[in-house]
Amino acid sequence: MMDAATETKRRGRGSRRRLLVGALGAAIILATFVFLLPRIADYRDVWDVVKDLSWPWALALGGATLLNLLTFAPPWMVALPGISFRQALALTQMSTALSIVVPGGAAVGIAGSVGILRRWGFHRRAIGRAVTLVSLWSQFANLAYPIVAVFLLATQGGRSPLLSTTAFVGAAILGIAVAALVVVLASDRTATDVGDLTARLASWVKGKVGRAPVTWSGASFDRFRLEAVDLLRRRWHALTLATLAGTLSVFVVFLVSLRALDVPSSEVTAVEAFAAWSLARLLGSIPITPGGIGIVELGLTGALVGFGGNNAGVVAAVLVYRFLTIVPTVLLGLAATSLLNREARRATLSA
């Protein structure tokens, strides 16, 4: 165990790191919305575009947003047998809202998911398997989309050096990750060795911060392997399709936003829109700002203007798209969290 002075220093360093990351994120958000986007398009011109939105396009945006919300749940229903659509939808809204509004990003969202599922009575191993598989398949999709986008752009005679570089890096990471997953899942000896190594590393890290070592080992990892292989053997295709539906429904919101807000296909084609979206989605997964706020907007705007989109229409479409993919989820997630907490308090009082 470390002494009190060492513990105080460690906490101080952790607080400073969090403050620095928070300050960097705030600076990026401020620079994006106060300095950079207004230089691309005056906000008064952007508002003029938004005011001209017709009712049919407004309804199309509402329908695309609803579709996006409904496709959050299916991956969890595949990866965690026994969870209902209503539970899965509430879970995804709550965890996504946490990852956006609470410092820590995706890690906080995952921790929140685990806590909620434990409260609902799901077994710890089933939760760990579902969290791992849903997260892995989502990241595989994020890495694969830029590769697909580069291929589609090439068929149209277009190219993007930044996207090509991103796709190359993504392909390398995706190949390594898939190969590692196959090796671990295919061999009990490898799974046990990797589990032992991971347990030792986790215990070492916890020891550095004065925590007790982990209680699991390579044998626990091998049990996870057997359960994951069994589920994937039966449901890998359903998990893949559900993941694609969940992520591509976000692109549908983006594409409808472009067309609704005066960025026609003559300026930015669907393939170019997909290329910009896939790049921004990958950039937004870097945990610098909550939900990639600022980074995604700037990446999307720069790519779309580079493809030929008019400045005011592009900025309007990007801002509306981000509003529709963030605000409804945050509101629903906070409402679901509040409802869950009230139900837990009532259950405690009646016990």
Coordinates of C-alpha atoms in Angstrom, one line a residue:
M1 CA 0.0 0.0 0.0
M2 CA 1.2 3.5 -0.8
D3 CA 1.5 6.1 1.9
A4 CA -0.8 9.1 2.2
A5 CA 1.7 11.6 0.6
T6 CA 2.1 9.3 -2.4
E7 CA -1.6 8.9 -2.7
T8 CA -2.2 12.6 -2.6
K9 CA 0.4 13.2 -5.3
R10 CA -1.2 10.5 -7.5
R11 CA -4.6 12.1 -7.1
G12 CA -3.1 15.5 -7.8
R13 CA -1.5 14.3 -11.1
G14 CA -4.8 12.6 -12.1
S15 CA -6.7 15.8 -11.4
R16 CA -4.3 17.9 -13.4
R17 CA -4.5 15.5 -16.3
R18 CA -8.3 15.7 -16.3
L19 CA -8.2 19.4 -16.1
L20 CA -5.7 19.6 -19.1
V21 CA -7.9 17.2 -21.2
G22 CA -11.0 19.2 -20.2
A23 CA -9.3 22.5 -21.1
L24 CA -8.2 21.1 -24.4
G25 CA -11.7 19.9 -25.2
A26 CA -13.2 23.2 -24.2
A27 CA -10.7 25.0 -26.4
I28 CA -11.5 22.9 -29.4
I29 CA -15.2 23.4 -28.9
L30 CA -14.8 27.2 -28.5
A31 CA -12.5 27.5 -31.5
T32 CA -14.8 25.5 -33.7
F33 CA -18.1 27.3 -32.9
V34 CA -16.8 30.8 -32.2
F35 CA -14.0 31.2 -34.6
L36 CA -13.7 28.5 -37.3
L37 CA -17.3 27.7 -38.4
P38 CA -18.2 31.4 -38.6
R39 CA -15.3 32.0 -40.9
I40 CA -16.6 29.2 -43.2
A41 CA -20.2 30.6 -43.2
D42 CA -21.8 33.5 -41.4
Y43 CA -24.3 32.2 -38.9
R44 CA -26.9 34.6 -40.3
D45 CA -26.6 32.9 -43.7
V46 CA -26.8 29.5 -42.0
W47 CA -30.0 30.5 -40.1
D48 CA -31.5 31.7 -43.4
V49 CA -31.0 28.2 -44.8
V50 CA -32.5 26.6 -41.8
K51 CA -35.6 28.9 -41.9
D52 CA -36.3 27.9 -45.5
L53 CA -36.6 24.2 -44.5
S54 CA -39.9 22.9 -45.9
W55 CA -42.4 20.8 -44.0
P56 CA -41.8 17.6 -46.1
W57 CA -38.1 17.8 -45.4
A58 CA -38.8 18.5 -41.8
L59 CA -40.9 15.3 -41.6
A60 CA -38.2 13.4 -43.4
L61 CA -35.6 14.5 -40.9
G62 CA -38.0 13.5 -38.1
G63 CA -38.5 10.1 -39.6
A64 CA -34.7 9.6 -40.1
T65 CA -34.1 10.6 -36.5
L66 CA -36.7 8.1 -35.2
L67 CA -35.2 5.4 -37.3
N68 CA -31.8 6.1 -35.9
L69 CA -33.1 5.9 -32.3
L70 CA -34.9 2.6 -32.9
T71 CA -31.8 1.0 -34.4
F72 CA -29.8 1.5 -31.2
A73 CA -31.4 -1.5 -29.5
P74 CA -31.0 -4.5 -31.9
P75 CA -27.2 -5.1 -31.4
W76 CA -27.8 -5.5 -27.7
M77 CA -30.8 -7.8 -28.2
V78 CA -28.5 -10.1 -30.3
A79 CA -25.5 -10.0 -27.9
L80 CA -27.5 -10.3 -24.7
P81 CA -30.2 -12.9 -25.0
G82 CA -33.1 -12.1 -22.7
I83 CA -33.0 -8.4 -22.9
S84 CA -36.2 -6.8 -24.3
F85 CA -36.4 -4.2 -27.0
R86 CA -37.6 -1.6 -24.5
Q87 CA -34.8 -2.4 -22.1
A88 CA -32.2 -2.4 -24.8
L89 CA -33.5 1.0 -26.1
A90 CA -33.4 2.5 -22.7
L91 CA -30.0 1.1 -22.0
T92 CA -28.4 2.5 -25.2
Q93 CA -30.0 6.0 -24.7
M94 CA -28.8 6.1 -21.1
S95 CA -25.2 4.9 -21.8
T96 CA -24.9 7.2 -24.9
A97 CA -26.2 10.2 -22.9
L98 CA -23.7 9.5 -20.1
S99 CA -20.8 9.3 -22.6
I100 CA -21.8 12.7 -24.0
V101 CA -22.5 14.7 -20.8
V102 CA -20.1 13.1 -18.3
P103 CA -16.3 13.5 -18.5
G104 CA -14.7 10.2 -19.5
G105 CA -16.6 9.5 -22.7
A106 CA -17.2 6.0 -23.9
A107 CA -15.7 4.5 -20.7
V108 CA -18.3 6.1 -18.6
G109 CA -21.0 4.9 -21.0
I110 CA -19.8 1.4 -20.7
A111 CA -19.6 1.5 -16.9
G112 CA -23.1 2.9 -16.8
S113 CA -24.3 0.0 -19.1
V114 CA -22.7 -2.6 -16.8
G115 CA -24.3 -1.0 -13.7
I116 CA -27.8 -0.8 -15.3
L117 CA -27.7 -4.4 -16.5
R118 CA -26.5 -5.7 -13.1
R119 CA -29.5 -3.8 -11.5
W120 CA -31.8 -5.6 -14.0
G121 CA -30.4 -9.0 -12.9
F122 CA -28.3 -10.0 -15.8
H123 CA -25.3 -12.3 -15.0
R124 CA -21.9 -10.6 -14.8
R125 CA -20.3 -12.9 -17.5
A126 CA -23.2 -12.4 -19.9
I127 CA -22.9 -8.6 -19.4
G128 CA -19.1 -8.7 -20.1
R129 CA -19.6 -10.7 -23.2
A130 CA -22.3 -8.4 -24.6
V131 CA -20.4 -5.2 -23.8
T132 CA -17.3 -6.7 -25.5
L133 CA -19.0 -7.9 -28.6
V134 CA -21.2 -4.9 -29.2
S135 CA -18.2 -2.6 -28.7
L136 CA -15.9 -4.6 -30.9
W137 CA -18.4 -4.8 -33.8
S138 CA -19.1 -1.1 -33.6
Q139 CA -15.4 -0.3 -33.8
F140 CA -14.9 -2.8 -36.6
A141 CA -17.6 -0.9 -38.5
N142 CA -16.0 2.5 -37.8
L143 CA -12.7 1.2 -39.1
A144 CA -14.2 -0.5 -42.2
Y145 CA -16.3 2.5 -43.4
P146 CA -13.4 4.7 -44.6
I147 CA -12.0 1.7 -46.5
V148 CA -15.4 1.3 -48.3
A149 CA -15.5 5.0 -48.9
V150 CA -12.1 5.1 -50.6
F151 CA -13.2 2.3 -52.9
L152 CA -16.5 4.0 -53.7
L153 CA -14.8 7.3 -54.4
A154 CA -12.3 5.5 -56.7
T155 CA -15.2 4.1 -58.7
Q156 CA -16.4 7.7 -59.3
G157 CA -12.9 9.0 -60.2
G158 CA -12.6 11.0 -57.0
R159 CA -9.9 10.8 -54.3
S160 CA -9.2 12.3 -50.9
P161 CA -5.6 12.1 -49.6
L162 CA -6.7 12.4 -45.9
L163 CA -9.4 9.8 -46.3
S164 CA -7.0 7.4 -48.2
T165 CA -4.4 7.7 -45.3
T166 CA -7.2 7.2 -42.7
A167 CA -8.4 4.2 -44.7
F168 CA -4.9 2.7 -44.9
V169 CA -4.4 3.1 -41.1
G170 CA -7.9 1.8 -40.5
A171 CA -7.3 -1.3 -42.7
A172 CA -4.1 -2.1 -40.8
I173 CA -5.8 -1.7 -37.4
L174 CA -8.8 -3.7 -38.5
G175 CA -6.7 -6.5 -39.9
I176 CA -4.6 -6.8 -36.8
A177 CA -7.7 -6.6 -34.5
V178 CA -9.6 -9.2 -36.5
A179 CA -6.6 -11.5 -36.6
A180 CA -6.0 -11.2 -32.9
L181 CA -9.7 -11.9 -32.2
V182 CA -9.7 -15.0 -34.3
V183 CA -6.5 -16.3 -32.7
V184 CA -7.8 -15.7 -29.2
L185 CA -11.2 -17.2 -29.9
A186 CA -9.8 -20.2 -31.8
S187 CA -7.3 -21.4 -29.1
D188 CA -8.0 -22.2 -25.5
R189 CA -4.2 -22.0 -24.8
T190 CA -3.9 -18.6 -26.4
A191 CA -7.0 -17.3 -24.6
T192 CA -5.6 -18.5 -21.2
D193 CA -2.2 -17.0 -21.9
V194 CA -3.7 -13.7 -23.0
G195 CA -6.0 -13.7 -20.0
D196 CA -3.1 -14.3 -17.6
L197 CA -1.1 -11.6 -19.1
T198 CA -4.0 -9.2 -19.1
A199 CA -4.7 -10.0 -15.4
R200 CA -1.1 -9.4 -14.4
L201 CA -1.1 -6.1 -16.3
A202 CA -4.4 -5.0 -14.7
S203 CA -3.2 -6.0 -11.2
W204 CA 0.1 -4.1 -11.8
V205 CA -1.8 -1.0 -12.8
K206 CA -4.2 -1.3 -9.9
G207 CA -1.2 -1.8 -7.5
K208 CA 0.2 1.5 -8.8
V209 CA -2.9 3.3 -7.6
G210 CA -3.1 1.4 -4.3
R211 CA -5.9 -1.0 -5.3
A212 CA -6.2 -4.7 -4.7
P213 CA -5.2 -7.0 -7.6
V214 CA -7.9 -8.4 -9.9
T215 CA -9.6 -11.6 -8.9
W216 CA -9.9 -13.1 -12.4
S217 CA -7.3 -15.0 -14.5
G218 CA -6.6 -16.7 -17.8
A219 CA -9.1 -19.4 -16.9
S220 CA -11.9 -16.7 -16.6
F221 CA -10.8 -15.4 -20.0
D222 CA -11.1 -18.9 -21.5
R223 CA -14.6 -19.3 -20.1
F224 CA -15.4 -16.0 -21.8
R225 CA -13.9 -17.3 -25.0
L226 CA -16.1 -20.4 -25.0
E227 CA -19.3 -18.4 -24.3
A228 CA -18.4 -15.8 -27.0
V229 CA -17.6 -18.4 -29.6
D230 CA -20.9 -20.2 -28.9
L231 CA -22.9 -17.0 -29.3
L232 CA -21.0 -15.8 -32.4
R233 CA -21.4 -19.2 -34.0
R234 CA -25.1 -18.8 -33.8
R235 CA -25.5 -15.0 -34.1
W236 CA -22.5 -13.4 -35.8
H237 CA -24.5 -12.6 -38.9
A238 CA -27.4 -11.1 -36.9
L239 CA -24.9 -9.0 -34.8
T240 CA -23.2 -7.8 -38.0
L241 CA -26.5 -6.8 -39.7
A242 CA -27.8 -5.1 -36.5
T243 CA -24.5 -3.2 -36.1
L244 CA -24.6 -2.1 -39.7
A245 CA -28.2 -1.0 -39.4
G246 CA -27.5 0.9 -36.2
T247 CA -24.5 2.8 -37.6
L248 CA -25.8 3.4 -41.2
S249 CA -29.0 4.8 -39.8
V250 CA -26.8 7.7 -38.5
F251 CA -25.6 8.2 -42.1
V252 CA -29.2 8.4 -43.3
V253 CA -29.8 11.3 -40.9
F254 CA -26.7 13.0 -42.2
L255 CA -27.6 12.5 -45.9
V256 CA -31.2 13.7 -45.3
S257 CA -29.8 16.7 -43.5
L258 CA -27.7 17.6 -46.5
R259 CA -30.5 17.3 -49.0
A260 CA -33.0 19.1 -46.8
L261 CA -30.7 22.1 -46.2
D262 CA -29.7 23.1 -49.7
V263 CA -26.7 20.8 -50.4
P264 CA -27.9 18.9 -53.5
S265 CA -26.2 15.9 -55.1
S266 CA -24.9 18.2 -57.8
E267 CA -22.6 19.7 -55.2
V268 CA -22.0 16.7 -52.9
T269 CA -22.8 13.1 -54.1
A270 CA -24.0 10.4 -51.7
V271 CA -20.6 8.7 -52.0
E272 CA -18.8 11.9 -51.1
A273 CA -21.2 12.4 -48.2
F274 CA -20.5 8.9 -47.0
A275 CA -16.7 9.5 -47.3
A276 CA -16.9 12.7 -45.2
W277 CA -19.2 11.0 -42.7
S278 CA -17.0 7.9 -42.3
L279 CA -13.9 10.1 -41.7
A280 CA -15.6 12.3 -39.2
R281 CA -17.1 9.3 -37.4
L282 CA -13.6 7.8 -36.9
L283 CA -12.2 11.2 -35.8
G284 CA -15.0 11.6 -33.4
S285 CA -14.2 8.4 -31.6
I286 CA -11.0 10.0 -30.3
P287 CA -12.0 10.9 -26.6
I288 CA -11.0 14.5 -26.5
T289 CA -14.4 16.2 -26.4
P290 CA -17.7 14.7 -25.3
G291 CA -19.3 13.0 -28.3
G292 CA -16.6 14.4 -30.5
I293 CA -18.3 17.8 -30.3
G294 CA -16.2 20.3 -32.3
I295 CA -14.0 17.7 -34.0
V296 CA -16.9 16.1 -35.9
E297 CA -18.4 19.4 -37.0
L298 CA -15.1 20.8 -38.2
G299 CA -14.1 17.5 -40.0
L300 CA -17.5 17.2 -41.7
T301 CA -17.6 20.8 -42.8
G302 CA -14.1 20.8 -44.1
A303 CA -14.6 17.6 -46.1
L304 CA -17.9 18.7 -47.6
V305 CA -16.8 22.1 -48.6
G306 CA -13.7 20.5 -50.1
F307 CA -16.0 18.2 -52.2
G308 CA -17.9 21.3 -53.5
G309 CA -20.7 22.0 -51.1
N310 CA -21.9 25.6 -50.6
N311 CA -20.6 27.0 -47.3
A312 CA -23.9 28.1 -45.7
G313 CA -25.8 24.9 -46.7
V314 CA -23.0 22.6 -45.4
V315 CA -22.7 24.3 -42.0
A316 CA -26.5 24.3 -41.7
A317 CA -26.7 20.6 -42.6
V318 CA -23.8 19.6 -40.2
L319 CA -25.3 21.5 -37.3
V320 CA -28.8 20.1 -37.8
Y321 CA -27.4 16.6 -38.2
R322 CA -25.4 16.9 -35.0
F323 CA -28.4 18.3 -33.1
L324 CA -30.6 15.4 -34.3
T325 CA -28.1 12.7 -33.4
I326 CA -27.2 14.2 -30.0
V327 CA -30.0 16.1 -28.3
P328 CA -32.8 13.5 -28.6
T329 CA -30.5 10.8 -27.3
V330 CA -29.4 13.0 -24.4
L331 CA -32.9 13.9 -23.5
L332 CA -34.2 10.4 -23.7
G333 CA -31.2 9.0 -21.8
L334 CA -31.6 11.5 -19.0
A335 CA -35.3 10.8 -18.8
A336 CA -34.7 7.0 -18.7
T337 CA -32.1 7.4 -16.0
S338 CA -34.4 9.5 -13.9
L339 CA -37.2 7.0 -14.3
L340 CA -34.9 4.1 -13.4
N341 CA -33.7 5.9 -10.3
R342 CA -37.3 6.6 -9.2
E343 CA -38.2 3.0 -9.7
A344 CA -35.1 1.9 -7.6
R345 CA -36.1 4.3 -4.8
R346 CA -39.7 3.0 -4.8
A347 CA -38.4 -0.6 -4.6
T348 CA -36.1 0.3 -1.7
L349 CA -38.9 2.0 0.2
S350 CA -41.3 -0.9 -0.3
A351 CA -38.7 -3.5 0.7

